Coordinates of C-alpha atoms in Angstrom, one line a residue:
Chain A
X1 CA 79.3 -37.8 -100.1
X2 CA 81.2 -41.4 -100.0
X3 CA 83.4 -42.6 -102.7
X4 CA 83.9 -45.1 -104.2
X5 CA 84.0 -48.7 -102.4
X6 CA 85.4 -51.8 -103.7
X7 CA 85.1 -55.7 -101.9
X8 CA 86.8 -57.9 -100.6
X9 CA 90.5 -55.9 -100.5
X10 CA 92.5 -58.6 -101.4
X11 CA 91.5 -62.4 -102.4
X12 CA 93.6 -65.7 -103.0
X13 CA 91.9 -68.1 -105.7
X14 CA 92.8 -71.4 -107.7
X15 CA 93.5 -71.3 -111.3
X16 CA 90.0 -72.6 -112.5
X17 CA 88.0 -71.1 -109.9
X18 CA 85.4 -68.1 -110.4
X19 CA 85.5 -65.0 -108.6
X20 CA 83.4 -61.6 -108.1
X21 CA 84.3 -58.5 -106.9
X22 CA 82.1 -55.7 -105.7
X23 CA 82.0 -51.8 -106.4
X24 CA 79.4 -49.1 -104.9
X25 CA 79.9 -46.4 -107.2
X26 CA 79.8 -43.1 -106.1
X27 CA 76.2 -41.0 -104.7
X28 CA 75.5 -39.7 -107.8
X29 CA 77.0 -41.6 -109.9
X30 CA 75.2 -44.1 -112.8
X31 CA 78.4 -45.4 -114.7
X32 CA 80.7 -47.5 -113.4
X33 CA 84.1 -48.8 -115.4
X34 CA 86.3 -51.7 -114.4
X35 CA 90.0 -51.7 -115.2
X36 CA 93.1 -54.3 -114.5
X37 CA 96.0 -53.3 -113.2
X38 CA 98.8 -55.8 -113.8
X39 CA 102.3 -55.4 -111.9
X40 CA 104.6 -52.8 -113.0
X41 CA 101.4 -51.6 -115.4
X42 CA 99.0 -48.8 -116.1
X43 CA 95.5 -49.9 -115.7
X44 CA 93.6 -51.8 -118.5
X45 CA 90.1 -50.6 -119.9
X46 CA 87.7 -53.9 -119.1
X47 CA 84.4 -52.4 -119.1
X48 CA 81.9 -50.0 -118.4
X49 CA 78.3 -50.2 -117.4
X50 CA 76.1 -47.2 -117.8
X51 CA 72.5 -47.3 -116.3
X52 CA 72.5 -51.4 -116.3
X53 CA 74.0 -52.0 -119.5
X54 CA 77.5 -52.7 -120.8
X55 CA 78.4 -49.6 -122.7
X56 CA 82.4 -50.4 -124.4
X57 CA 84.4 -53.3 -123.8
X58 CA 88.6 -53.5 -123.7
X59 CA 90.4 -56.5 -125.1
X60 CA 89.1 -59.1 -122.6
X61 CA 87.9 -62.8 -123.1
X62 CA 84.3 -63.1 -122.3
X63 CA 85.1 -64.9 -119.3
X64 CA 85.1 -61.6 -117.5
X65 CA 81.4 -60.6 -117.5
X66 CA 80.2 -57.9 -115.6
X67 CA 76.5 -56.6 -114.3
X68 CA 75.3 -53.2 -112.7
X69 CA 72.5 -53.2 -110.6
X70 CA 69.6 -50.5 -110.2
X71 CA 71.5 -48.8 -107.3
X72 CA 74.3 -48.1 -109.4
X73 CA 76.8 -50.6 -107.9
X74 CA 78.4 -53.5 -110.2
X75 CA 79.9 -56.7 -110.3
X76 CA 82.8 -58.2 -112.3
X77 CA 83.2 -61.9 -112.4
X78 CA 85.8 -64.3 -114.1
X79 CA 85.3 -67.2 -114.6
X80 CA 87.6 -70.0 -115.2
X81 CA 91.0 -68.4 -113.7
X82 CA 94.3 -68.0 -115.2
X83 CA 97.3 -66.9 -113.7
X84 CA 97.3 -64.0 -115.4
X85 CA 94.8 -62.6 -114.4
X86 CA 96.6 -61.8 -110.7
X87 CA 96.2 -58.1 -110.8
X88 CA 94.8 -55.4 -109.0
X89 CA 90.8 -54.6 -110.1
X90 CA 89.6 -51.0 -110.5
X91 CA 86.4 -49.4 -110.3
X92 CA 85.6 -46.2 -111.4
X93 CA 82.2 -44.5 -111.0
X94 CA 81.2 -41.4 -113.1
X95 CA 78.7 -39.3 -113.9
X96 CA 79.0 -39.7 -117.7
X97 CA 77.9 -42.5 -119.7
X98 CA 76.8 -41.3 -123.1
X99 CA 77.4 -37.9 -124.6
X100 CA 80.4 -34.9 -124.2
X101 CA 80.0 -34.4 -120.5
X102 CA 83.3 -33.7 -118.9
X103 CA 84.3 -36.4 -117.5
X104 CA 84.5 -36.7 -113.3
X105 CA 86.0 -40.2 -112.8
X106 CA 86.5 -41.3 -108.9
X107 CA 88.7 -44.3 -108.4
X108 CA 88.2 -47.1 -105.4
X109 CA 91.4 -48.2 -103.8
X110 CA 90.7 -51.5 -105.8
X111 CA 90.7 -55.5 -105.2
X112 CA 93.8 -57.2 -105.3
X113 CA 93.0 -60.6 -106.5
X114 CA 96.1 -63.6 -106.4
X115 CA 95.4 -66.5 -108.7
X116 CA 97.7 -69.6 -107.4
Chain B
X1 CA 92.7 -45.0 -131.5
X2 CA 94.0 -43.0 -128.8
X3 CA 97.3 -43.5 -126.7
X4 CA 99.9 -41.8 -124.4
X5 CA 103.2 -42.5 -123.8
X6 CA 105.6 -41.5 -120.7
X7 CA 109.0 -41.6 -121.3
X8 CA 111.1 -42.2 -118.3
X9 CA 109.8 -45.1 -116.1
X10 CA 111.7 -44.2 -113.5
X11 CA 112.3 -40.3 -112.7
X12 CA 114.2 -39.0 -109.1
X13 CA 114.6 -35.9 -108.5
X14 CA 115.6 -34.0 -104.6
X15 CA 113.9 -32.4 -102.3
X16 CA 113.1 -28.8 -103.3
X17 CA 113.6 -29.3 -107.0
X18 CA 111.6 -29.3 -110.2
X19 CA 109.5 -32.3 -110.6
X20 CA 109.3 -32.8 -114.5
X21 CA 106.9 -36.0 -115.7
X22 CA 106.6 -36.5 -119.7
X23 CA 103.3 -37.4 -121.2
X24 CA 102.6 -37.6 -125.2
X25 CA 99.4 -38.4 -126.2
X26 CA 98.1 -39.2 -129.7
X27 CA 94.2 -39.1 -130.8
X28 CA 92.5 -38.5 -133.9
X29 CA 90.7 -35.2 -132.5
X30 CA 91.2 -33.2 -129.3
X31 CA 91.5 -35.1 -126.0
X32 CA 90.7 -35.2 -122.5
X33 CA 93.7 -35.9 -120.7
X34 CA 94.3 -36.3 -117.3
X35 CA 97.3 -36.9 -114.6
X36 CA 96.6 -39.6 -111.5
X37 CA 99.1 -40.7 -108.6
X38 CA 98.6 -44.3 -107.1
X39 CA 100.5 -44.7 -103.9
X40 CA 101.5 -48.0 -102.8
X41 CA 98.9 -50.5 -102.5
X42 CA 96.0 -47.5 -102.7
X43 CA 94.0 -46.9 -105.6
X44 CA 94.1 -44.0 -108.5
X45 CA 93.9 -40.0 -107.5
X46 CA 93.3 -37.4 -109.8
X47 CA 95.7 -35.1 -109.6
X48 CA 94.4 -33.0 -112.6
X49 CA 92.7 -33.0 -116.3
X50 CA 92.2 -30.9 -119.2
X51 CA 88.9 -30.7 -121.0
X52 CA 89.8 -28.4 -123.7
X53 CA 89.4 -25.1 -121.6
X54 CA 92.6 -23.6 -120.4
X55 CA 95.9 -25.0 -121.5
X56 CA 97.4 -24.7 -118.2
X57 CA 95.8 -26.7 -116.0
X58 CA 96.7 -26.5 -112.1
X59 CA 95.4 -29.3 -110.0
X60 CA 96.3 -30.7 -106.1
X61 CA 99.6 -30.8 -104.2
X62 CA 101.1 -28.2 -106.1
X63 CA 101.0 -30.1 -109.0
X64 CA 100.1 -28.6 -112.7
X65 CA 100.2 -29.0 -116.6
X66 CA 100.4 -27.3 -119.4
X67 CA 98.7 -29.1 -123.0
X68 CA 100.6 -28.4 -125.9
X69 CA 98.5 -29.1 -129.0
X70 CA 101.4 -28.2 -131.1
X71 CA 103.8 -30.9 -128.9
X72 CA 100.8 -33.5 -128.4
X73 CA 102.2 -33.0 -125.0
X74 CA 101.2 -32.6 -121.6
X75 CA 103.8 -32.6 -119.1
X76 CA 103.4 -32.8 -115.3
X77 CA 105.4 -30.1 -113.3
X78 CA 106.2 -29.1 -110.0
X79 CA 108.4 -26.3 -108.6
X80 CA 109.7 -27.9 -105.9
X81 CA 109.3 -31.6 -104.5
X82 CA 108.2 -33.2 -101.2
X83 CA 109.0 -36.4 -99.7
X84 CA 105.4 -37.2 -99.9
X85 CA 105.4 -36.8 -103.7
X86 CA 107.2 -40.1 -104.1
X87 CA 104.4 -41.9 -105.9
X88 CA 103.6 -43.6 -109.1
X89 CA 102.2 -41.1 -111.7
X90 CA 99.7 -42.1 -114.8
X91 CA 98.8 -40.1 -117.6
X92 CA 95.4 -41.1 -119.3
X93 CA 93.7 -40.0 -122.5
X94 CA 90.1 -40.0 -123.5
X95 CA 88.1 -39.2 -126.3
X96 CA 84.9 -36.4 -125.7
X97 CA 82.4 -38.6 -127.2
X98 CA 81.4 -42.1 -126.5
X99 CA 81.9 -44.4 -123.3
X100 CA 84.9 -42.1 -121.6
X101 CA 87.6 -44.7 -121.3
X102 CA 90.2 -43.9 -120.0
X103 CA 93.5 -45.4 -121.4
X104 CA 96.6 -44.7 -119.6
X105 CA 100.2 -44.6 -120.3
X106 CA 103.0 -47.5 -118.1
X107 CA 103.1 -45.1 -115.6
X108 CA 106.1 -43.2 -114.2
X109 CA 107.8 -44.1 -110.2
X110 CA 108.9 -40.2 -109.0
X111 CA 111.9 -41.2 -105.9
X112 CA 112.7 -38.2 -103.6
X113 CA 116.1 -37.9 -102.9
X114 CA 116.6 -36.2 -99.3

């Protein structure tokens, strides 16, 4: 059974440039949720994707969009880069989705992206 | 809306003693909560959840947690610390129903003094 893998590890962009980071959620798996985690933070709720469609949404500008794929894996992309965003990207896959189902969440090690 | 707070950002204990993390959640009906460690540069582990079966919940490393309804707590507790527990430790709450997100408290760094 693999886990959870997340691409590239670690990425340097301009301020203004766009970006997109990868996730292969885990065998099994058909939901997959994106969090930012910020320096010296807990990880922020972006979205989540449950069989191809976006299924909740944190507090983010729609410049970070995000797609899942028939496989299960998903993309985030943001667009237009701020500083801010410099943080470290999470992908979670589950099992889940919609309904009471106890929740099995599995974590990749995540994408640290560096906005200069 | 749901939230947890840790108190204590920064907790150090020694080698061999209790290892005591606070949690307090809030939610407008019963939670799922859950305890991760994230070691340097690495992603999120699960170290344990509840999901509203027993209260005391025991999950890797030695690690376990009791929820207190009555407390809206749910402290993380270990007998006696390792040098390898020096990590940094999230709680996260979620509702039941919906879209299982997972929001998670500032996070507490655990130091092991030798």
């Amino acid at each position: 059974e693999t886990g959870v893998t997340q691409s590239p590890t670690h990425l340097i962009k301009t301020r203004g440039q766009q970006v997109t980071l990868r996730c292969s959620s885990q065998s099994g798996h058909n939901t997959v949720s994106w969090y930012q985690q910020a320096l010296g933070q807990g990880p922020q709720f972006i979205f989540q994707y449950y069989r191809e469609e976006e299924n909740g949404r944190g507090n983010f500008p729609p410049r970070f969009s995000g797609l899942q794929f028939p496989n299960y894996s998903s993309e985030l992309n943001v667009n237009a880069l701020e500083l801010d965003d410099s943080a470290l990207y999470l992908c979670a896959s589950s099992s889940g989705g919609k309904g009471p189902s106890p929740p099995g969440y599995t974590f990749g090690s995540g994408t640290r992206l560096t906005v200069v | 809306a749901q939230s947890v707070t840790q108190l204590g950002s920064h907790v150090s204990v020694s080698e061999g003693a209790l290892v005591l993390l606070r949690c307090n959640y809030s939610s407008s009906v019963p939670p799922y909560l859950f305890w991760y460690v994230q070691y340097p540069n690495q992603g999120l582990q699960l170290l344990l959840k509840y999901t509203s079966a027993a209260t005391l919940v025991k999950g890797i490393n030695g690690f376990e947690a009791e929820f207190k309804k009555s407390e809206t707590s749910f402290h993380l507790t270990k007998p006696s610390a390792h040098m390898s527990d020096a990590a940094e430790y999230f709680c996260a709450v979620t509702l039941p129903f919906g879209n299982e997100k997972l929001t998670f408290g500032t996070g507490t760094r655990l130091t092991i003094i030798p």
